[in-house]
């Protein structure tokens, strides 16, 4: 089934660390050979052995219209004919900026970069420059890209200050990062008691990097209040949830208004794009208007902008797509829950718009500690059985799943049949 991928992986291992350009792709937590992908088409991935998969990952979120959708490809090809990059302003950047800014009262200006990591790293630097403070608060289980000050694991015991979670990150780089527990306001209050120097609180308002775990409204309200009381900025990292949970991301679910928002994935339509936005008086601190430096050779790349414009304009013209995709996501996880119950397999499920998550867990998952109590061994076996049956779920319990426009009810039903087959094998 995966002979050519196996050979390709062995070859890749000779030239690329772990054979991959991003660790999660190596399938380490689920085992087996990662299929090497030949092409994508609509809801399907095709690997180099000719296997076809119903794809619930969609490049970790960007492809809400599925693989190789005509409109996005046409926009990319048309723009590419004019040249790939100029390192100079183009109309496309302003057009995409307007399309996004118009959706959010709390965003007057936005800056494009080339990844979610870059967007979050820049947003934090701006928050520090704007407030003149150095410390930041993040949450265990939230991932905001791989910039140094965000690669932080929980400190020992009740310590709020984090330790580097990766070699190569000097302790000095993380001593300004305080860690709190998701959906636990007391833990955030402890951070504000531990430092009077908090520049910002950054959160995935709908967490997708510990599995899918939405922040509770009361918790978000509490964060807003604490930030206001202490003069810290509240940053929503919507790199994943933006244009996936709703047309306005998590802001479509909460009354809480963040000071800054980061975007990525969908706004690039599969091309490398990240962005961060805020009200004008914050963004005015950013170079060249203000002193906070931030730059990028391919920031606002015209081909990437053309892809993003094609996707964002279609979503804005057809916002009902989020209800349609949410109904399909609910159909999937609802059917999955019925099958798991029938086989006596503990399962927690969650949906937010076109995002879904499931945990093999006895109890509801409210934070990263809960998520880590899931049955990771069963998840790995389930993932392998589904790959064998042509269903490509995220290769880690600590990821979210996605529904794209061409992934219709027929494919959801087909997936549920395969889940039933897998459960019969596993239980
Ligand atoms: P990138 O630098 O990978 O474009 O974005 C970093 C990032 C920032 N914020 C959030 C909320 C994110 O989910 C991400 C990246 N998401 C992961 C998926 N869990 C990307 C997949 C990968 O690392 O290969």
Coordinates of C-alpha atoms and ligand atoms in Angstrom, one line a residue:
X1 CA 0.0 0.0 0.0
X2 CA 2.8 2.4 0.8
X3 CA 5.9 0.9 -0.9
X4 CA 6.8 4.0 -2.9
X5 CA 6.2 6.3 0.1
X6 CA 8.4 4.0 2.3
X7 CA 11.3 4.3 -0.2
X8 CA 10.6 8.0 -0.6
X9 CA 10.7 8.5 3.2
X10 CA 14.0 6.6 3.4
X11 CA 15.5 8.9 0.7
X12 CA 14.1 12.0 2.4
X13 CA 15.6 10.9 5.7
X14 CA 19.1 11.1 4.1
X15 CA 18.6 14.8 3.2
X16 CA 16.0 16.3 5.5
X17 CA 15.9 16.0 9.3
X18 CA 13.2 13.4 10.1
X19 CA 12.4 13.4 6.4
X20 CA 10.1 16.3 6.7
X21 CA 10.0 20.0 6.7
X22 CA 7.6 20.2 9.7
X23 CA 7.8 17.7 12.5
X24 CA 4.1 16.7 12.8
X25 CA 4.2 15.4 9.2
X26 CA 6.5 12.5 10.3
X27 CA 3.6 10.6 11.8
X28 CA 5.8 10.0 15.0
X29 CA 2.9 10.0 17.4
X30 CA 0.8 7.6 15.3
X31 CA 3.5 5.4 13.7
X32 CA 3.7 4.1 10.2
X33 CA 5.1 5.6 7.1
X34 CA 3.8 9.0 6.2
X35 CA 2.2 8.9 2.7
X36 CA 4.1 11.0 0.2
X37 CA 1.5 13.1 -1.6
X38 CA 1.4 13.3 -5.4
X39 CA -1.5 15.7 -5.7
X40 CA -4.7 16.9 -4.2
X41 CA -8.1 17.3 -5.8
X42 CA -11.2 18.6 -4.1
X43 CA -11.7 16.6 -0.9
X44 CA -9.0 14.0 -1.8
X45 CA -5.3 13.5 -1.4
X46 CA -3.5 11.1 -3.7
X47 CA -0.2 9.6 -2.6
X48 CA 2.7 8.4 -4.8
X49 CA 1.5 4.8 -4.5
X50 CA -1.8 5.7 -6.1
X51 CA -3.8 5.5 -2.8
X52 CA -6.7 8.0 -2.4
X53 CA -7.7 9.6 0.9
X54 CA -10.6 11.7 2.1
X55 CA -8.6 14.6 3.5
X56 CA -9.7 16.0 6.9
X57 CA -6.4 18.0 7.3
X58 CA -6.4 20.2 4.2
X59 CA -2.8 21.3 4.8
X60 CA -3.6 22.0 8.5
X61 CA -6.5 24.3 7.7
X62 CA -5.8 26.6 4.7
X63 CA -7.8 24.8 2.0
X64 CA -11.4 25.5 2.9
X65 CA -12.4 25.1 -0.8
X66 CA -10.5 21.9 -1.0
X67 CA -7.4 21.0 -3.0
X68 CA -6.6 22.6 -6.4
X69 CA -9.9 24.5 -6.5
X70 CA -10.3 26.2 -9.9
X71 CA -10.8 29.7 -8.8
X72 CA -7.7 29.8 -6.5
X73 CA -5.6 28.2 -9.2
X74 CA -6.8 30.6 -11.9
X75 CA -6.0 33.6 -9.6
X76 CA -2.5 32.2 -8.8
X77 CA -1.7 31.4 -12.5
X78 CA -3.0 34.7 -13.8
X79 CA -1.0 36.7 -11.2
X80 CA 2.1 34.5 -11.7
X81 CA 2.2 35.4 -15.4
X82 CA 2.9 39.0 -14.3
X83 CA 5.8 38.0 -12.1
X84 CA 6.2 36.2 -8.8
X85 CA 7.5 38.9 -6.5
X86 CA 8.5 42.6 -6.7
X87 CA 9.6 43.7 -3.2
X88 CA 7.5 46.7 -3.8
X89 CA 3.9 47.7 -3.0
X90 CA 1.1 46.2 -5.1
X91 CA -2.7 46.9 -5.2
X92 CA -3.3 43.3 -4.2
X93 CA -2.0 43.9 -0.6
X94 CA -4.3 46.8 -0.1
X95 CA -7.2 44.9 -1.6
X96 CA -6.8 41.9 0.7
X97 CA -6.1 44.2 3.7
X98 CA -9.4 46.0 3.0
X99 CA -11.3 42.7 2.7
X100 CA -10.2 41.6 6.1
X101 CA -10.2 44.9 8.0
X102 CA -13.8 45.6 6.8
X103 CA -15.0 42.5 8.8
X104 CA -13.6 43.7 12.2
X105 CA -14.4 46.9 14.1
X106 CA -11.4 46.3 16.3
X107 CA -9.0 46.1 13.3
X108 CA -8.1 49.4 11.5
X109 CA -4.9 48.2 9.9
X110 CA -3.2 44.9 9.1
X111 CA 0.3 43.8 8.1
X112 CA 1.0 40.7 6.0
X113 CA 3.9 38.3 6.6
X114 CA 4.7 34.8 5.4
X115 CA 3.6 32.5 8.1
X116 CA 1.6 32.3 11.3
X117 CA 4.8 32.1 13.3
X118 CA 5.9 35.4 11.8
X119 CA 2.5 37.0 12.5
X120 CA 2.5 36.0 16.2
X121 CA 6.2 36.9 16.7
X122 CA 5.6 40.3 15.2
X123 CA 2.3 40.9 17.1
X124 CA 4.1 40.2 20.4
X125 CA 7.0 42.5 19.5
X126 CA 4.4 45.2 18.7
X127 CA 2.6 44.6 22.0
X128 CA 5.9 44.9 23.9
X129 CA 6.8 48.0 21.9
X130 CA 3.4 49.6 22.4
X131 CA 3.2 48.9 26.2
X132 CA 6.9 49.3 27.0
X133 CA 6.6 46.0 28.9
X134 CA 8.5 42.8 28.5
X135 CA 6.4 39.9 30.0
X136 CA 3.7 37.9 28.1
X137 CA 1.2 35.3 29.2
X138 CA 0.4 32.3 27.1
X139 CA -1.5 29.1 27.9
X140 CA -0.4 25.5 28.2
X141 CA -1.5 23.6 25.1
X142 CA -1.8 26.6 22.9
X143 CA 0.7 26.7 20.0
X144 CA 1.6 30.1 18.4
X145 CA 4.3 29.0 16.0
X146 CA 8.0 28.4 16.8
X147 CA 9.5 31.8 17.8
X148 CA 11.7 31.5 20.8
X149 CA 9.7 33.2 23.5
X150 CA 6.7 31.0 22.7
X151 CA 8.5 27.6 22.9
X152 CA 7.8 27.4 26.6
X153 CA 6.6 24.5 28.8
X154 CA 5.0 24.6 32.2
X155 CA 7.5 25.6 34.9
X156 CA 7.9 23.3 37.9
X157 CA 5.0 22.9 40.2
X158 CA 2.9 26.0 40.5
X159 CA 5.6 28.2 38.9
X160 CA 4.0 30.6 36.5
X161 CA 7.2 31.4 34.7
X162 CA 7.9 29.0 31.9
X163 CA 11.0 27.1 30.9
X164 CA 12.2 26.6 27.4
X165 CA 10.4 23.6 25.8
X166 CA 13.2 23.2 23.2
X167 CA 17.0 23.0 23.3
X168 CA 18.4 26.0 21.6
X169 CA 16.1 28.4 23.3
X170 CA 18.1 30.3 26.0
X171 CA 16.4 30.5 29.4
X172 CA 16.8 34.3 29.1
X173 CA 14.5 34.2 26.1
X174 CA 11.6 32.6 28.0
X175 CA 12.0 34.2 31.4
X176 CA 9.5 36.8 30.2
X177 CA 6.9 34.2 29.3
X178 CA 4.4 33.3 32.0
X179 CA 2.2 30.2 31.6
X180 CA -1.4 29.9 32.6
X181 CA -4.0 27.1 32.3
X182 CA -6.6 27.3 29.6
X183 CA -10.1 28.0 30.9
X184 CA -8.7 28.7 34.4
X185 CA -8.9 32.4 35.3
X186 CA -7.3 32.0 38.7
X187 CA -4.1 30.9 37.0
X188 CA -4.1 34.1 34.9
X189 CA -4.7 36.2 38.0
X190 CA -1.6 34.5 39.5
X191 CA 0.5 35.6 36.5
X192 CA -0.7 39.2 36.9
X193 CA 0.3 39.0 40.6
X194 CA 3.7 37.6 39.6
X195 CA 4.5 40.4 37.2
X196 CA 3.5 44.1 36.9
X197 CA 5.2 44.0 33.5
X198 CA 2.7 42.1 31.4
X199 CA 2.6 43.4 27.8
X200 CA 0.0 41.0 26.5
X201 CA -2.0 37.9 27.0
X202 CA -2.0 35.7 23.9
X203 CA -4.6 32.9 23.4
X204 CA -6.0 30.7 20.8
X205 CA -9.7 31.7 21.5
X206 CA -10.7 28.4 19.9
X207 CA -7.7 26.2 20.6
X208 CA -6.8 23.8 17.8
X209 CA -3.3 22.7 19.0
X210 CA -4.3 20.5 21.9
X211 CA -7.1 19.0 19.9
X212 CA -10.2 21.3 19.5
X213 CA -10.8 23.0 22.9
X214 CA -12.9 26.2 22.8
X215 CA -12.3 28.8 25.5
X216 CA -15.4 29.3 27.7
X217 CA -17.1 32.7 27.3
X218 CA -16.8 33.6 31.0
X219 CA -13.1 32.8 30.8
X220 CA -12.6 35.1 27.8
X221 CA -14.7 37.8 29.6
X222 CA -12.3 37.4 32.6
X223 CA -9.2 37.7 30.4
X224 CA -10.6 41.0 28.9
X225 CA -11.3 42.4 32.3
X226 CA -7.8 41.5 33.7
X227 CA -6.1 43.0 30.6
X228 CA -8.1 46.2 31.0
X229 CA -7.3 46.4 34.7
X230 CA -3.6 45.9 34.2
X231 CA -3.1 47.8 30.9
X232 CA -2.1 44.6 28.9
X233 CA -3.2 43.9 25.4
X234 CA -5.4 40.9 24.6
X235 CA -4.2 39.0 21.5
X236 CA -6.4 36.4 19.7
X237 CA -4.3 34.0 17.8
X238 CA -6.7 33.1 15.0
X239 CA -4.1 31.7 12.6
X240 CA -6.1 28.5 12.6
X241 CA -9.6 29.5 13.7
X242 CA -9.7 32.6 11.5
X243 CA -12.1 32.1 8.5
X244 CA -12.6 28.5 9.8
X245 CA -14.8 28.8 12.9
X246 CA -16.9 31.5 11.2
X247 CA -16.4 34.4 8.7
X248 CA -15.1 36.3 11.8
X249 CA -13.3 33.4 13.4
X250 CA -13.7 33.1 17.1
X251 CA -15.1 36.7 17.2
X252 CA -18.1 35.2 15.6
X253 CA -18.7 33.3 18.9
X254 CA -17.7 35.7 21.6
X255 CA -18.6 39.2 22.7
X256 CA -15.0 39.7 23.8
X257 CA -13.1 42.1 21.6
X258 CA -9.3 41.5 21.5
X259 CA -6.8 44.3 21.0
X260 CA -4.9 42.5 18.3
X261 CA -5.6 39.5 16.1
X262 CA -3.3 37.2 14.1
X263 CA -4.2 35.3 11.0
X264 CA -2.7 32.7 8.6
X265 CA -3.7 29.6 6.7
X266 CA -7.0 30.4 5.0
X267 CA -6.0 34.0 4.2
X268 CA -3.3 32.6 2.0
X269 CA -5.5 29.9 0.3
X270 CA -2.6 27.5 0.5
X271 CA 0.1 30.0 -0.2
X272 CA 2.5 31.3 2.5
X273 CA 0.6 34.2 4.2
X274 CA 0.3 35.3 7.8
X275 CA -1.0 38.6 9.1
X276 CA -1.6 40.7 12.3
X277 CA -4.0 43.5 12.8
X278 CA -5.1 46.0 15.5
X279 CA -6.6 49.4 15.9
X280 CA -4.7 52.3 14.3
X281 CA -3.1 53.7 17.4
X282 CA -1.4 50.3 18.1
X283 CA -0.4 49.7 14.5
X284 CA 1.1 53.2 14.2
X285 CA 3.9 51.9 16.4
X286 CA 5.1 49.6 13.6
X287 CA 7.9 50.6 11.3
X288 CA 8.1 52.6 9.1
X289 CA 5.5 54.8 10.9
X290 CA 6.7 53.9 14.3
X291 CA 9.8 52.5 16.0
X292 CA 8.9 48.8 16.3
X293 CA 10.8 47.1 13.5
X294 CA 9.3 44.2 11.4
X295 CA 10.0 43.3 7.8
X296 CA 10.0 40.5 5.2
X297 CA 11.2 40.0 1.6
X298 CA 8.1 38.1 0.6
X299 CA 5.6 39.8 2.9
X300 CA 2.4 40.5 0.9
X301 CA 3.7 38.5 -2.0
X302 CA 1.4 39.3 -5.0
X303 CA 0.8 35.6 -6.0
X304 CA 0.0 34.7 -2.4
X305 CA -2.3 37.8 -2.1
X306 CA -4.1 36.7 -5.3
X307 CA -4.8 33.3 -3.8
X308 CA -5.9 34.8 -0.5
X309 CA -8.2 37.3 -2.3
X310 CA -9.8 34.6 -4.3
X311 CA -10.7 32.7 -1.1
X312 CA -11.7 35.5 1.2
X313 CA -13.9 37.2 -1.4
X314 CA -15.8 33.9 -2.0
X315 CA -16.2 33.3 1.7
X316 CA -17.5 36.9 2.2
X317 CA -19.9 36.5 -0.8
X318 CA -21.2 33.2 0.6
X319 CA -21.0 33.3 4.5
X320 CA -23.6 30.5 4.7
X321 CA -20.7 28.1 3.8
X322 CA -19.8 28.1 7.5
X323 CA -23.3 26.8 8.5
X324 CA -23.1 24.2 5.8
X325 CA -19.6 23.0 6.8
X326 CA -20.6 23.1 10.5
X327 CA -23.6 20.9 9.8
X328 CA -21.3 18.4 8.0
X329 CA -18.8 18.5 10.9
X330 CA -21.6 17.8 13.3
X331 CA -22.8 15.0 11.2
X332 CA -19.3 13.5 11.2
X333 CA -18.7 13.8 15.0
X334 CA -22.3 12.9 15.8
X335 CA -22.1 9.7 13.8
X336 CA -18.6 9.0 15.3
X337 CA -20.0 9.4 18.8
X338 CA -22.8 6.9 18.1
X339 CA -20.4 4.4 16.8
X340 CA -18.0 4.9 19.7
X341 CA -20.8 4.5 22.2
X342 CA -22.0 1.3 20.5
X343 CA -18.5 -0.1 20.9
X344 CA -18.0 1.1 24.4
X345 CA -15.2 3.5 23.4
X346 CA -15.0 6.7 25.4
X347 CA -15.2 9.7 23.0
X348 CA -15.5 13.4 23.4
X349 CA -16.3 15.5 20.4
X350 CA -16.3 19.2 19.5
X351 CA -17.2 21.4 16.6
X352 CA -16.7 25.1 15.8
X353 CA -17.8 25.9 12.3
X354 CA -15.7 23.9 9.8
X355 CA -13.3 22.7 12.6
X356 CA -13.9 19.6 14.6
X357 CA -12.1 17.6 17.2
X358 CA -12.4 14.2 19.0
X359 CA -10.7 12.8 22.0
X360 CA -10.6 9.2 23.1
X361 CA -11.3 10.3 26.7
X362 CA -13.7 9.5 29.4
X363 CA -14.2 13.1 30.4
X364 CA -14.8 16.5 28.7
X365 CA -11.6 18.2 27.7
X366 CA -11.2 21.8 29.0
X367 CA -7.4 22.2 29.0
X368 CA -4.2 20.6 28.0
X369 CA -3.9 18.4 31.2
X370 CA -7.4 16.9 30.3
X371 CA -6.3 16.4 26.7
X372 CA -3.1 14.6 27.7
X373 CA -5.3 12.1 29.7
X374 CA -6.8 10.9 26.3
X375 CA -5.9 7.4 25.2
X376 CA -3.0 8.3 22.8
X377 CA -2.2 4.6 22.1
X378 CA -5.8 4.0 20.9
X379 CA -5.7 7.2 18.9
X380 CA -2.5 5.9 17.1
X381 CA -4.2 2.6 16.3
X382 CA -7.4 4.3 15.1
X383 CA -5.4 6.7 12.9
X384 CA -3.5 3.7 11.3
X385 CA -6.8 1.8 10.6
X386 CA -8.3 4.9 9.0
X387 CA -5.2 5.5 6.8
X388 CA -5.6 1.9 5.6
X389 CA -9.2 2.7 4.7
X390 CA -8.4 5.9 2.8
X391 CA -9.3 8.4 5.5
X392 CA -6.6 11.0 6.4
X393 CA -7.2 12.4 9.8
X394 CA -4.7 14.7 11.6
X395 CA -1.7 12.5 12.7
X396 CA -1.8 13.6 16.3
X397 CA -4.4 13.7 19.1
X398 CA -3.4 17.3 19.7
X399 CA -4.6 18.6 16.4
X400 CA -8.0 19.7 14.9
X401 CA -9.8 18.4 11.9
X402 CA -11.4 20.4 9.1
X403 CA -14.3 20.1 6.6
X404 CA -13.8 21.7 3.2
X405 CA -16.4 22.7 0.7
X406 CA -16.1 19.6 -1.6
X407 CA -16.2 17.2 1.5
X408 CA -19.9 16.6 1.2
X409 CA -22.4 14.5 3.2
X410 CA -21.7 11.5 0.9
X411 CA -18.1 11.5 1.9
X412 CA -19.0 12.0 5.6
X413 CA -21.3 8.9 5.3
X414 CA -18.4 7.0 3.7
X415 CA -16.1 8.0 6.4
X416 CA -18.5 6.9 9.1
X417 CA -18.8 3.4 7.4
X418 CA -15.0 3.2 7.6
X419 CA -15.0 4.3 11.2
X420 CA -17.4 1.5 12.0
X421 CA -15.1 -1.0 10.2
X422 CA -12.1 0.3 12.1
X423 CA -13.9 0.2 15.5
X424 CA -14.9 -3.4 14.9
X425 CA -11.2 -4.2 14.3
X426 CA -9.9 -2.2 17.3
X427 CA -12.3 -3.2 20.0
Ligands
LIG1 P1 2.8 28.6 10.8 O1 4.1 29.3 11.2 O2 2.9 27.1 10.9 O3 2.2 29.1 9.5 O4 1.7 29.0 12.0 C1 2.0 28.8 13.3 C2 0.7 28.8 14.1 C3 0.3 29.9 14.8 N1 -0.8 29.9 15.5 C4 -1.7 28.8 15.5 C5 -3.0 28.9 16.3 C6 -1.4 27.7 14.7 O5 -2.2 26.6 14.7 C7 -0.2 27.7 14.0 C8 0.3 26.5 13.2 N2 -0.6 25.3 13.2 C9 0.1 24.0 13.0 C10 -1.0 23.0 13.1 N3 -1.2 22.6 14.4 C11 0.8 24.0 11.7 C12 1.2 22.6 11.3 C13 2.7 22.4 11.4 O6 3.3 22.8 12.4 O7 3.2 21.7 10.5

